[in-house]
XYZ file of C-alpha atoms in Angstrom:
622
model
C -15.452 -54.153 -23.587
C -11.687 -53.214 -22.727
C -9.180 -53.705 -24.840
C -5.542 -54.236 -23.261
C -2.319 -56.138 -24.210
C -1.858 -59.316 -22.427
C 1.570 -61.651 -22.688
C 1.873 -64.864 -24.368
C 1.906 -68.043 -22.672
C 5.814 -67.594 -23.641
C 6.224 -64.533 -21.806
C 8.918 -64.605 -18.724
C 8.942 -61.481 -17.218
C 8.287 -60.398 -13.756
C 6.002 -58.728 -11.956
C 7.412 -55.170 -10.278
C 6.643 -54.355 -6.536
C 6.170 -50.850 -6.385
C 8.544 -47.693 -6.693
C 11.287 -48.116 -4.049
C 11.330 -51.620 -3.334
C 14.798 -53.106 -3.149
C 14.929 -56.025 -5.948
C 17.540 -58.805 -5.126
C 17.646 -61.982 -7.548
C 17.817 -64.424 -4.397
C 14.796 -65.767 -4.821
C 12.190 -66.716 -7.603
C 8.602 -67.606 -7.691
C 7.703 -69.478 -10.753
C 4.147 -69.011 -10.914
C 1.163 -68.704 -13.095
C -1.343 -65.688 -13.325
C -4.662 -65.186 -15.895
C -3.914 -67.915 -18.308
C 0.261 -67.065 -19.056
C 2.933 -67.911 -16.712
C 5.986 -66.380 -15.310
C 8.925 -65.902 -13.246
C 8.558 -63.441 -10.128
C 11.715 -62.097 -8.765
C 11.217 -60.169 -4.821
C 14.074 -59.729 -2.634
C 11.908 -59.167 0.177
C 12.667 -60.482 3.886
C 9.198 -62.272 4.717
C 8.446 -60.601 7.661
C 8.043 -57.159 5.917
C 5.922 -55.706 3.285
C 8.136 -52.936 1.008
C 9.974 -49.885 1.240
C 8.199 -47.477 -1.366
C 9.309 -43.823 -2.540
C 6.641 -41.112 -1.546
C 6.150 -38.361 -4.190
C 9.397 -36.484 -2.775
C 11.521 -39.660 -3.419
C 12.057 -39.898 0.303
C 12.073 -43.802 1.205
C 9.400 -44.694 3.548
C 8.273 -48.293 5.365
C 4.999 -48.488 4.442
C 3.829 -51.800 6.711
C 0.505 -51.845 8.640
C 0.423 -54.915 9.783
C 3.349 -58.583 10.830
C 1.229 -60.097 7.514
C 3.976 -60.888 4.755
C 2.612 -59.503 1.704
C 5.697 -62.161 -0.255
C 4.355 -63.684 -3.369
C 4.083 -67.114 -2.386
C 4.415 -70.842 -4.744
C 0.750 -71.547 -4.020
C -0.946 -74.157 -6.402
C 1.683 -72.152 -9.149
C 0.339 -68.652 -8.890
C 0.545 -65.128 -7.177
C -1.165 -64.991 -3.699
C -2.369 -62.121 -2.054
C -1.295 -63.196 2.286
C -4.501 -62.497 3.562
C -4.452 -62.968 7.419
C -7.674 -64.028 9.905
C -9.454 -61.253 9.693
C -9.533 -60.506 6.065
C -11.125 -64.235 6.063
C -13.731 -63.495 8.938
C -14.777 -60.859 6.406
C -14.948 -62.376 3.369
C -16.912 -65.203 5.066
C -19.439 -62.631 6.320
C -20.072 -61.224 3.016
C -21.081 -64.427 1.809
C -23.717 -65.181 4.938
C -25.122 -62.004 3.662
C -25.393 -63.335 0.355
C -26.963 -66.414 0.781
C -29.350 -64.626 3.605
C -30.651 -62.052 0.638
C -31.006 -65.587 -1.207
C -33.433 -67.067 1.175
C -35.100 -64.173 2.099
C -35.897 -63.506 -1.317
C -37.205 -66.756 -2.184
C -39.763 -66.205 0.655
C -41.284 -63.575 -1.729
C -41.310 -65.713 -4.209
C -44.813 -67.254 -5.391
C -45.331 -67.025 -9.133
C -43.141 -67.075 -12.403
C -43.558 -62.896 -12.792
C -41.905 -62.764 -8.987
C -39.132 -65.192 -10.109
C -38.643 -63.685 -13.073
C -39.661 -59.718 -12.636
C -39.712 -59.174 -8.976
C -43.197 -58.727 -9.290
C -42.659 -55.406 -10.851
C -42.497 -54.027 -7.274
C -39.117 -52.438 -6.454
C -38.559 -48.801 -5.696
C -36.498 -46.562 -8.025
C -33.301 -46.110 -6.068
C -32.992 -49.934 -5.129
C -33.321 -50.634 -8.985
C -31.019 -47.952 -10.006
C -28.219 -48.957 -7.916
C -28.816 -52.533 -9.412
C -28.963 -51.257 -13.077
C -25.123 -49.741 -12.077
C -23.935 -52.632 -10.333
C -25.060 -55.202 -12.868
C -22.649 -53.690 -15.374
C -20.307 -53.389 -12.701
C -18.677 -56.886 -13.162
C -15.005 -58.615 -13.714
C -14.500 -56.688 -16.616
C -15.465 -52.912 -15.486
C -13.151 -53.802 -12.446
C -9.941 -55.364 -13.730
C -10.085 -54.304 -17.425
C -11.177 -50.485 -16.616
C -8.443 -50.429 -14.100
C -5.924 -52.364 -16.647
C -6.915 -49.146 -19.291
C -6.139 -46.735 -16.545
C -2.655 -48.116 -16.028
C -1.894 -48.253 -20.057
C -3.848 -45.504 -21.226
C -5.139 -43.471 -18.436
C -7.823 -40.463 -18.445
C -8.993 -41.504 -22.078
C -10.724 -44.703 -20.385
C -13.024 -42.124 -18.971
C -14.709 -41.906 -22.467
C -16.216 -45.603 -21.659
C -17.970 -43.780 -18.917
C -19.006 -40.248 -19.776
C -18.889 -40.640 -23.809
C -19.852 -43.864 -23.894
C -22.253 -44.706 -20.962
C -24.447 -41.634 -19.498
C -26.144 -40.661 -22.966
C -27.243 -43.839 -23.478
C -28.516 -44.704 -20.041
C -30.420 -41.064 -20.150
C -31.570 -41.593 -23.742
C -33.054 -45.166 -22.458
C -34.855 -43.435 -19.379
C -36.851 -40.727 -20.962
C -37.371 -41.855 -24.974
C -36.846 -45.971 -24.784
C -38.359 -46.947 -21.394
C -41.855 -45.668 -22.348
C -42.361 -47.804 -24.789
C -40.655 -51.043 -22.819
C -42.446 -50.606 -19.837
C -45.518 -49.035 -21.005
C -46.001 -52.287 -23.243
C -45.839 -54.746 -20.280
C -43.705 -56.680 -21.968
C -41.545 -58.625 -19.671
C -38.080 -58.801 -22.034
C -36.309 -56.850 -24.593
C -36.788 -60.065 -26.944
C -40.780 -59.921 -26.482
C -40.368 -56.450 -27.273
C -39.196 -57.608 -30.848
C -42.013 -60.202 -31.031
C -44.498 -57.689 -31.135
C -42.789 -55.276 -33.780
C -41.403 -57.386 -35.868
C -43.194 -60.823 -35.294
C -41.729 -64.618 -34.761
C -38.412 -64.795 -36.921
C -37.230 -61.670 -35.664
C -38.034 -62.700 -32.027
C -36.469 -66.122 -32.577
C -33.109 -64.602 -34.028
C -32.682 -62.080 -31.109
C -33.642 -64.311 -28.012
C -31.357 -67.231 -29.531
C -28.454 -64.647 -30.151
C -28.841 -62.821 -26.746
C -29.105 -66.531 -24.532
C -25.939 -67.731 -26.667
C -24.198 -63.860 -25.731
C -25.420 -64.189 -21.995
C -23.896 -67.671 -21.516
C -20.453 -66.754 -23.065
C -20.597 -63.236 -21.489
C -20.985 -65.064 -18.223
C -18.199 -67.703 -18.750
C -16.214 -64.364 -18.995
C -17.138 -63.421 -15.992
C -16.733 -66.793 -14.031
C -13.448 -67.439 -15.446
C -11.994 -63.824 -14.239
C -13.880 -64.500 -10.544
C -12.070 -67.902 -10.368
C -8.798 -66.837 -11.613
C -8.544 -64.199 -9.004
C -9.626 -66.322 -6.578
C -7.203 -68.968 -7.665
C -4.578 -65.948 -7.175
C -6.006 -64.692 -3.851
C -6.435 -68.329 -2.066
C -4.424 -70.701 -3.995
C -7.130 -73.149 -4.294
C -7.281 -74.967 -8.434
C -8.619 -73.116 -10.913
C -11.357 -75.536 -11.230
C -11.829 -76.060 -7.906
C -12.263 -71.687 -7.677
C -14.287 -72.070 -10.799
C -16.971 -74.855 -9.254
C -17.300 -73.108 -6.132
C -18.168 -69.306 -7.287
C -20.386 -70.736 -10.121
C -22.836 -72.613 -7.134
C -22.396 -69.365 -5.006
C -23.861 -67.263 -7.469
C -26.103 -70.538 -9.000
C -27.724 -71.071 -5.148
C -28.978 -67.165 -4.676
C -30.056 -66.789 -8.365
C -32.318 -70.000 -7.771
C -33.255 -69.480 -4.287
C -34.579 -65.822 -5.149
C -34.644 -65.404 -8.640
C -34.315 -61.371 -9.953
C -35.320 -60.334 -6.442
C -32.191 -61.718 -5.042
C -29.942 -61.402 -8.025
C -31.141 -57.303 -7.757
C -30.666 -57.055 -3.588
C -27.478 -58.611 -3.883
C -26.446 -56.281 -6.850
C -27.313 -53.220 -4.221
C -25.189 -55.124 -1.715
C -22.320 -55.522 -3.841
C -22.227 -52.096 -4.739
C -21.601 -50.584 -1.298
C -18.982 -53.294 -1.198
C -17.353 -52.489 -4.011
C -17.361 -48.741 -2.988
C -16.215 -49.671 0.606
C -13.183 -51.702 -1.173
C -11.982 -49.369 -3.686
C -12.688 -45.620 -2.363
C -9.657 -46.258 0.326
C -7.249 -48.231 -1.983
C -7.671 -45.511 -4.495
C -7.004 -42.525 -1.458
C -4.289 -44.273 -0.034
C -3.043 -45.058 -3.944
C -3.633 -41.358 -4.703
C -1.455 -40.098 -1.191
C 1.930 -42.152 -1.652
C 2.095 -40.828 -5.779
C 1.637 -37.087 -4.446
C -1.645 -36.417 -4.654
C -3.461 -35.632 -8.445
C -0.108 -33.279 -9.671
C 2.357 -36.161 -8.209
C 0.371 -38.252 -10.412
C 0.443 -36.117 -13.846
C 4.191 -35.359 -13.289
C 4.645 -39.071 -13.571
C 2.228 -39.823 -16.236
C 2.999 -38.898 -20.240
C 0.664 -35.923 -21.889
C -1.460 -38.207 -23.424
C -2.525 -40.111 -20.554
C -3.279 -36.989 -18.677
C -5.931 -35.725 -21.188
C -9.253 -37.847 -22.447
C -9.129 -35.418 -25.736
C -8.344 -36.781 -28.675
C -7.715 -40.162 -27.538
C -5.390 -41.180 -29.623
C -4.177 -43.836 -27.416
C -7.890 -45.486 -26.993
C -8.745 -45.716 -30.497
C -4.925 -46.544 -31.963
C -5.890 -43.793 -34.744
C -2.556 -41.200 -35.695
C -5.473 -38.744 -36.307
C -6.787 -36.563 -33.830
C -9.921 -36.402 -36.212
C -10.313 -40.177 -36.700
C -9.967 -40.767 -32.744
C -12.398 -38.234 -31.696
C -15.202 -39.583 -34.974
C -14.302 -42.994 -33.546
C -15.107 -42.037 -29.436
C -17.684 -40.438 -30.203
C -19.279 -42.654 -33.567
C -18.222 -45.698 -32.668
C -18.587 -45.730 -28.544
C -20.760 -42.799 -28.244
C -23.275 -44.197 -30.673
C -23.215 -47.101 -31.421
C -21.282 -49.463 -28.966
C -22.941 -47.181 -25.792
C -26.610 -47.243 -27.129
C -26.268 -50.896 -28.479
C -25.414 -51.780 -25.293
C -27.872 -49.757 -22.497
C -30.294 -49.534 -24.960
C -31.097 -52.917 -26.005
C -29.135 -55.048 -23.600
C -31.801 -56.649 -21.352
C -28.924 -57.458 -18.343
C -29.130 -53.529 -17.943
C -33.378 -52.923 -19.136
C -34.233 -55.315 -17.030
C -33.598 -53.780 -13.720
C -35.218 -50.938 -14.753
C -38.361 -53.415 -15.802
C -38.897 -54.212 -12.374
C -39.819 -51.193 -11.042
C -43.187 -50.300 -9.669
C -44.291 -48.295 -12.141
C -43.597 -46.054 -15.065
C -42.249 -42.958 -13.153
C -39.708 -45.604 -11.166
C -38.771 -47.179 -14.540
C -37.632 -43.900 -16.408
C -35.810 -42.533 -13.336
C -33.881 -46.373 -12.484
C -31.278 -45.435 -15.628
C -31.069 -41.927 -14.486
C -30.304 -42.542 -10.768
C -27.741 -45.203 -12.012
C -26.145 -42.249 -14.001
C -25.239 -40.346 -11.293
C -23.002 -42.900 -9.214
C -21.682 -44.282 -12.950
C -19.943 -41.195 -13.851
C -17.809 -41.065 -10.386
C -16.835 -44.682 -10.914
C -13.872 -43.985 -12.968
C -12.373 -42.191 -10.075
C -12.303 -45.256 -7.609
C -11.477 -47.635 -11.039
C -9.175 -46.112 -13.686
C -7.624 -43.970 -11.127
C -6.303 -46.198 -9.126
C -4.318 -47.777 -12.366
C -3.445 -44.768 -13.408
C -2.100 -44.699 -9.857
C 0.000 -47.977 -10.028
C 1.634 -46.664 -13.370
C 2.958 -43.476 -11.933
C 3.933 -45.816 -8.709
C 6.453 -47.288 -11.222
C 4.369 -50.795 -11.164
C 5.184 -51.502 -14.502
C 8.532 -49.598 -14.868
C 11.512 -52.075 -16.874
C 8.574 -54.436 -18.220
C 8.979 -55.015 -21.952
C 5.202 -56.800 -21.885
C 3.248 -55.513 -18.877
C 0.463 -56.600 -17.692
C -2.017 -54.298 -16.892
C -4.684 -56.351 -15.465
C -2.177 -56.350 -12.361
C -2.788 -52.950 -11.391
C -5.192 -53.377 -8.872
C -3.666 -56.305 -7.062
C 0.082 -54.704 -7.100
C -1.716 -51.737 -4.776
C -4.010 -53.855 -2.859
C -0.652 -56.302 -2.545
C 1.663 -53.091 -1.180
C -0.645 -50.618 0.061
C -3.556 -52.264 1.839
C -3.512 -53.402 5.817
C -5.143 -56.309 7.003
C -8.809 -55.819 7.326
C -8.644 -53.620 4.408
C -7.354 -56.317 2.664
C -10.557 -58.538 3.379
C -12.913 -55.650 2.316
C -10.813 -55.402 -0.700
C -10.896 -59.182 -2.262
C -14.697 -58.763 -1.097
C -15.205 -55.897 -3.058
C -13.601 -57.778 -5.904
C -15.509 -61.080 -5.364
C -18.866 -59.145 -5.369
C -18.200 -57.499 -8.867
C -17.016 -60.960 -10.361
C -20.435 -62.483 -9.138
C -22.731 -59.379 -9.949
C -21.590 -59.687 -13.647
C -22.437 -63.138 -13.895
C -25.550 -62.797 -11.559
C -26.800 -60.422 -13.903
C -26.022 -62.730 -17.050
C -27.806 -66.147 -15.530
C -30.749 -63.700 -14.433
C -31.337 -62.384 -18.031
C -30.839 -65.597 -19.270
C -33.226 -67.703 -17.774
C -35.904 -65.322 -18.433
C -35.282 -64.988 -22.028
C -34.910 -68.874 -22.654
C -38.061 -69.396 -19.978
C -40.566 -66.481 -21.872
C -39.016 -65.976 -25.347
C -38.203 -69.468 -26.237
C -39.255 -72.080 -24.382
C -43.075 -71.115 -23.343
C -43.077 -69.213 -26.936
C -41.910 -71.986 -28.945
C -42.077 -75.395 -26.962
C -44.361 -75.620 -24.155
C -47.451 -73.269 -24.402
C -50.183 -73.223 -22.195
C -48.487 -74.625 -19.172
C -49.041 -73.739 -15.783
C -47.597 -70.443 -14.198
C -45.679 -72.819 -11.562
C -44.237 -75.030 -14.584
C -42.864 -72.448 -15.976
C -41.098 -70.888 -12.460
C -39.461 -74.593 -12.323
C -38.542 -74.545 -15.628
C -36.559 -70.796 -15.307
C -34.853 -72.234 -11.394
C -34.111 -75.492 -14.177
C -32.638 -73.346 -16.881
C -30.246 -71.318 -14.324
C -28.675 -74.463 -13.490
C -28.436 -75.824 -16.867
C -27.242 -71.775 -17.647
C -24.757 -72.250 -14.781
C -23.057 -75.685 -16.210
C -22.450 -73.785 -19.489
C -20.453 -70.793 -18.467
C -18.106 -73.406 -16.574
C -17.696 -74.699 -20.026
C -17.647 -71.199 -21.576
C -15.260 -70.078 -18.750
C -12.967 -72.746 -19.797
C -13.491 -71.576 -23.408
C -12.596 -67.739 -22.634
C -9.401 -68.956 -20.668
C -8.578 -69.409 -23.994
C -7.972 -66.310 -25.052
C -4.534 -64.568 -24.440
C -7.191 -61.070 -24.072
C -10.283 -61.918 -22.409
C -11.125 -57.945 -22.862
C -10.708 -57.985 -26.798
C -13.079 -61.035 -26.686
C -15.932 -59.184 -24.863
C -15.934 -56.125 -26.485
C -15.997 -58.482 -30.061
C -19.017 -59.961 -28.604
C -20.852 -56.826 -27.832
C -20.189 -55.283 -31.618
C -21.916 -58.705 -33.122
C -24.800 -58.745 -30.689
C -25.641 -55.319 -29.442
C -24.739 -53.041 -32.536
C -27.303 -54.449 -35.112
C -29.734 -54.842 -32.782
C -29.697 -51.428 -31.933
C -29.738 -49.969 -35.404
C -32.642 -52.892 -35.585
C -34.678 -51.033 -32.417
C -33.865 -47.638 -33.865
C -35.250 -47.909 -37.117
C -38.051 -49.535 -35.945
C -38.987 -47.716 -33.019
C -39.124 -44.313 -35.494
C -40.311 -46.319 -38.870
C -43.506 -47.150 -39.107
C -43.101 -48.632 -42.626
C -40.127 -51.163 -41.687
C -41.378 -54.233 -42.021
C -41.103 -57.886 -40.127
C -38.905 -59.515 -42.671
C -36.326 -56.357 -42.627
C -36.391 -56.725 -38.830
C -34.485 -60.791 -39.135
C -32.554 -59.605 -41.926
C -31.150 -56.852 -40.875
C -30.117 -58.297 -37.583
C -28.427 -61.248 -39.514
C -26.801 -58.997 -42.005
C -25.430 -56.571 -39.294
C -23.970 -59.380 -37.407
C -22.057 -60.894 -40.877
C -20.964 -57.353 -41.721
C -19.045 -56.997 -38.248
C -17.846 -60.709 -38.219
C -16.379 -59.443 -42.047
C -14.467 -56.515 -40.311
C -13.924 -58.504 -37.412
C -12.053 -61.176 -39.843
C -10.224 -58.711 -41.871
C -8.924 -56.372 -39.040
C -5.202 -57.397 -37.309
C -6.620 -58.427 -34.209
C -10.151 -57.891 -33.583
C -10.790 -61.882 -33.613
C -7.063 -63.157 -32.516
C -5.587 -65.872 -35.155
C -9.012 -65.653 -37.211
C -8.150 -61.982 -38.196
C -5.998 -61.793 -41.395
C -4.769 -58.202 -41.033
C -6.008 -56.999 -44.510
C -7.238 -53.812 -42.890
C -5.080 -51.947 -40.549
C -7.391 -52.125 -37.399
C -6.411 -52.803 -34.256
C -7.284 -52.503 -30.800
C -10.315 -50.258 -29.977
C -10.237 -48.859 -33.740
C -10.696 -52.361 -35.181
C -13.514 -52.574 -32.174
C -15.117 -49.527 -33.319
C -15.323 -49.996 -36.655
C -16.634 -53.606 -36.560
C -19.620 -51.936 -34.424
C -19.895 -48.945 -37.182
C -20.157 -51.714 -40.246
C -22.484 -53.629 -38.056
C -24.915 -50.407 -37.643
C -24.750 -49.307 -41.281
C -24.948 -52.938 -42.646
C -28.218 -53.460 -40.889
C -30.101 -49.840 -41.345
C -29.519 -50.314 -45.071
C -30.365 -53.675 -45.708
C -33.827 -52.674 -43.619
C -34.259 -50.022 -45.978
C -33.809 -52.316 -48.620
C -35.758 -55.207 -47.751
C -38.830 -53.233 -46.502
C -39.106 -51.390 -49.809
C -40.221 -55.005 -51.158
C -42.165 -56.724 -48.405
C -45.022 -55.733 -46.474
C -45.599 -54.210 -43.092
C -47.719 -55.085 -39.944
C -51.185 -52.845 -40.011
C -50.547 -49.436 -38.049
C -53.660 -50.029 -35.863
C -50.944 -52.998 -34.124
C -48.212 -50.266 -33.831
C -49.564 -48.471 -30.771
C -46.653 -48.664 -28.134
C -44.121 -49.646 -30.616
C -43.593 -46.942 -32.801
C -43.097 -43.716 -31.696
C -45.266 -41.880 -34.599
C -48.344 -43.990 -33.686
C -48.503 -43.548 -29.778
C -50.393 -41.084 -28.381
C -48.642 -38.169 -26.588
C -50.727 -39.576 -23.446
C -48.715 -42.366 -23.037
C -45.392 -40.661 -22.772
C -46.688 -38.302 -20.556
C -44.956 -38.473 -16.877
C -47.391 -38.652 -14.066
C -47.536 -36.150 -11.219
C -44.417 -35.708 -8.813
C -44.183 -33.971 -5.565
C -40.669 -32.575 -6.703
C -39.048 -31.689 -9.065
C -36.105 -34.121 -8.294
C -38.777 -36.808 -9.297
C -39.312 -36.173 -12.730
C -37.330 -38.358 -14.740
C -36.373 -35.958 -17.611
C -35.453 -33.277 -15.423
C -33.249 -35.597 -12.942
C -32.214 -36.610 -16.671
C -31.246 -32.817 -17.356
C -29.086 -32.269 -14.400
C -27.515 -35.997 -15.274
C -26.460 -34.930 -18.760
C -24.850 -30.976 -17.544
C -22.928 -32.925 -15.000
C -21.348 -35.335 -16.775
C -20.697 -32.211 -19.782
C -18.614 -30.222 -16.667
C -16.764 -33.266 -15.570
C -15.944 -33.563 -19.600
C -14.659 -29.960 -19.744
C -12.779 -30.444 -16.286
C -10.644 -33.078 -18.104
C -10.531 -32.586 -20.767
């Protein structure tokens, strides 16, 4: 759900080292990087890495290590030199990985373990999960990519457009998910609104989880394409059965470990390239004196949303990703609801979104920081067409010893897999529950169905290799995503909203108003500049996150008011079958939180300190 310029397939331009480095034209690397090619021009001797300027100017070696850090003509593309041990690492991250994967399948003895975990797992092991899920190829690169074009306004994503949502999902939304047993956000909708409804939303979200996935597998094996050289296909094959031979060993139980896993990693790999990053630009004033005002202050935005209005950008942060994108998204996005499903019991499942809070609003620091980093660097100084997804691999490229280095391209490697872990997880227990034992086989046996779900992950698997190859068509991968979420998530949302507080709305306005949401952001969508590359016409001037925005705003509006509409003429389901759907006919009883030792444990007071935290950080910079 970033949004950053990319260049054309056309585009020659090269790729800067870092501030300081001598450029000589003696020798070019004519490569290709993310779907565009280019030429690269370093003057480096091999041996060394690069002279870069400290904060005072001052020229300074900055090698750790004999590795060349030279771009090199592998298979066509820009290789990070990664020397023995950064292998030996890499290789031991992925022992763990399959070791979580056969561990878990040991626990593993009916379709609701497969699928659920067995509704067992503590709080803090599915919080960390419910971060690290969304923390994927596209929080990594693209959040780092924003930081390095439009720097501290990419916080919004975060503390705008992230933390309200996850905290309104813990103490209002959970209650009724969890406290209804149902075992996906889909079922959810069978229940309130009945078959169609169900059938529209579990088709929509399996077709969203399979392209959201080839996303993700396309970004894992470009980078590894650029790390290791190996084909694109080749890179694409052999992460897809990676991630394909854990999710089906294990199911959710290994899929969730793993995410827990890959979140230390990730920490481990980016807390030291972002301190290092942060000591040769000068510390956090070496940094703003380098940056323009704009990128130095989240409020108004003006150069996230695109909007020449202060007013218009803040209404569209706080509207359009506040509202509607943000709560679309952790609201209703099962990826995210179901780690919090899992839990043990209803205490655990309010407090898994709010523990995730508190880690998600320090992850800009060790993500857009570090691009905002590589901009004041110069990374990107003389380039007419930059690209921005770069950023982290420039400083992992110049700054980062060996050993480092492996942690690093681990760190990477285990958000590129979470993401799509996450997608094939939610996946094959939608198409296994909502749609195939709902629709086509009924009344099978508990183990048919656990075969069918390890069946569907591999079938799930083959299609975001075909997806990937679909997404590598698209000169912004970012713009794509973030389209995708404002068709699927936004009307759904407004769907769960009004139906959650309304007893009156009725089955029929639940389908409609999901289809009618969706049309009225694909009719933005179309008429923006942008928003859906050559299919946009440009007979609105929209572009960027404002066209983004927008699309999801139409999409909300579109669907509340046909609901309205088509409920006043058809009828609804009896009241005495609303208990646990709607909020005005469940007892108080049910929301009520059980007993806790301390106060820490309550999930709406953990859910208070959440939501004053992430207001200082706001004020702090502002």
């Amino acid at each position: 759900m970033i949004e950053h310029p990319r260049q054309s397939v056309n585009d020659h331009t090269h790729d800067p080292p870092l501030t300081g480095t001598r450029r000589t034209p003696e020798r070019a690397v004519h490569g290709h990087y993310g779907g565009h090619h280019h030429d690269v021009a370093y003057g480096r001797p091999p041996t060394r890495r690069h002279d870069a300027a400290d904060s005072n100017g001052h020229v300074e070696h900055v090698g750790h290590s004999h590795r060349s850090t030279t771009v090199n003509a592998v298979s066509g593309g820009l290789r990070l030199d990664a020397g023995p041990i950064d292998y030996i690492l890499i290789a031991t991250y992925f022992v763990f990985v399959l070791g979580i994967g056969l561990i878990a399948r040991s626990q593993v003895s009916s379709s609701v373990d497969f699928f659920l975990s067995g509704r067992s797992l503590p709080a803090w092991i599915t919080g960390l999960a419910f971060v690290s899920a969304n923390l994927g190829a596209t929080e990594i690169m693209g959040m780092s990519a924003n930081g390095a074009q439009i720097g501290l306004p990419t916080f919004h994503y975060y503390w705008i457009g992230a933390i309200p949502a996850m905290l309104f999902l813990a103490v209002v939304m959970m209650p009724f998910y969890y406290g209804s047993g149902v075992r996906s956000v889909p079922e959810f909708m069978y229940r309130r609104f009945g078959s169609t409804a169900h059938l529209v939303n579990s088709i929509s979200f399996a077709v969203a989880q399979l392209l959201i996935a080839g996303i993700n597998l396309y970004l894992l094996a470009t980078i590894v394409n650029t790390l290791f050289g190996w084909n694109i296909w080749l890179s694409t094959v052999i992460a897809a059965l990676i991630v394909l031979s854990y999710i089906t060993l294990g199911g959710l139980s290994a899929a969730i470990y793993n995410e827990v896993l890959q979140f230390f990693v990730i920490v481990a790999a980016l807390l030291p390239l972002t301190i290092i990053a942060m000591k040769k630009v000068g510390g956090w004033n070496g940094l703003t004196s380098k940056l323009t005002h704009d990128q130095t202050h989240s409020w108004p935005g003006n150069g996230l949303t695109g909007f020449s209005s202060s007013f218009l950008s803040i209404l569209g942060i706080v509207f359009g990703l506040g509202f509607v994108l943000s709560f679309g998204y952790w609201t209703t996005n099962f990826v995210e609801v179901q780690r919090a499903m899992v839990s043990k019991d209803m205490n655990s499942a309010k407090r898994a979104p709010v523990i995730g809070s508190f880690p998600k609003m320090f992850i800009p620091f060790i993500v857009i920081i570090p691009g905002m980093a590589a901009a004041g660097l110069g990374a990107f100084a003389g380039e007419k067409k930059p690209d921005y997804n770069n950023a982290l691999l420039f400083l992992m490229r110049d700054l980062l010893p060996n050993g480092l280095l492996g942690v690093a391209i681990a760190g990477l490697l285990a958000a590129f897999m979470a993401g799509m872990a996450a997608n094939l997880s939610a996946f094959n227990t939608v198409m296994s529950y909502d749609i195939w034992q709902t629709y086509i086989q009924k009344d099978r046996s508990d183990d048919y169905y656990l075969g069918f779900g390890r069946i569907a992950t591999v079938i799930g698997t083959l299609v975001a290799v075909g997806t990937s190859a679909f997404a590598s068509q698209y000169p912004n991968v970012m713009n794509y995503l973030q389209t995708l979420f404002g068709f699927f998530n936004a009307p759904l949302f407004a769907t769960f909203i009004v139906g959650m507080f309304w007893k009156r709305m009725t089955p029929t306005a639940g389908w409609t108003g999901l289809v009618s949401g969706t049309l009225g952001a694909l009719v933005v969508a179309i008429l923006s500049k942008d928003a859906l590359g050559n299919l946009s016409i440009g007979a609105l001037n929209l572009s960027g996150q404002g066209a983004s925005f927008v699309s999801a705003g139409a999409a909300f509006v579109v669907d509340v008011i046909v609901s309205v509409i088509v409920t006043m003429y058809t009828s609804p389901k009896p009241e005495s079958e609303l208990r646990g759907l709607v909020y005005s006919m469940t007892p108080k009883a049910d929301f009520a939180e059980g007993e806790v030792a301390h106060w820490w444990l309550s999930p709406t007071k953990l859910a208070g300190v959440s939501l004053v935290l992430v207001i200082i950080l706001n004020i702090i910079f502002h």
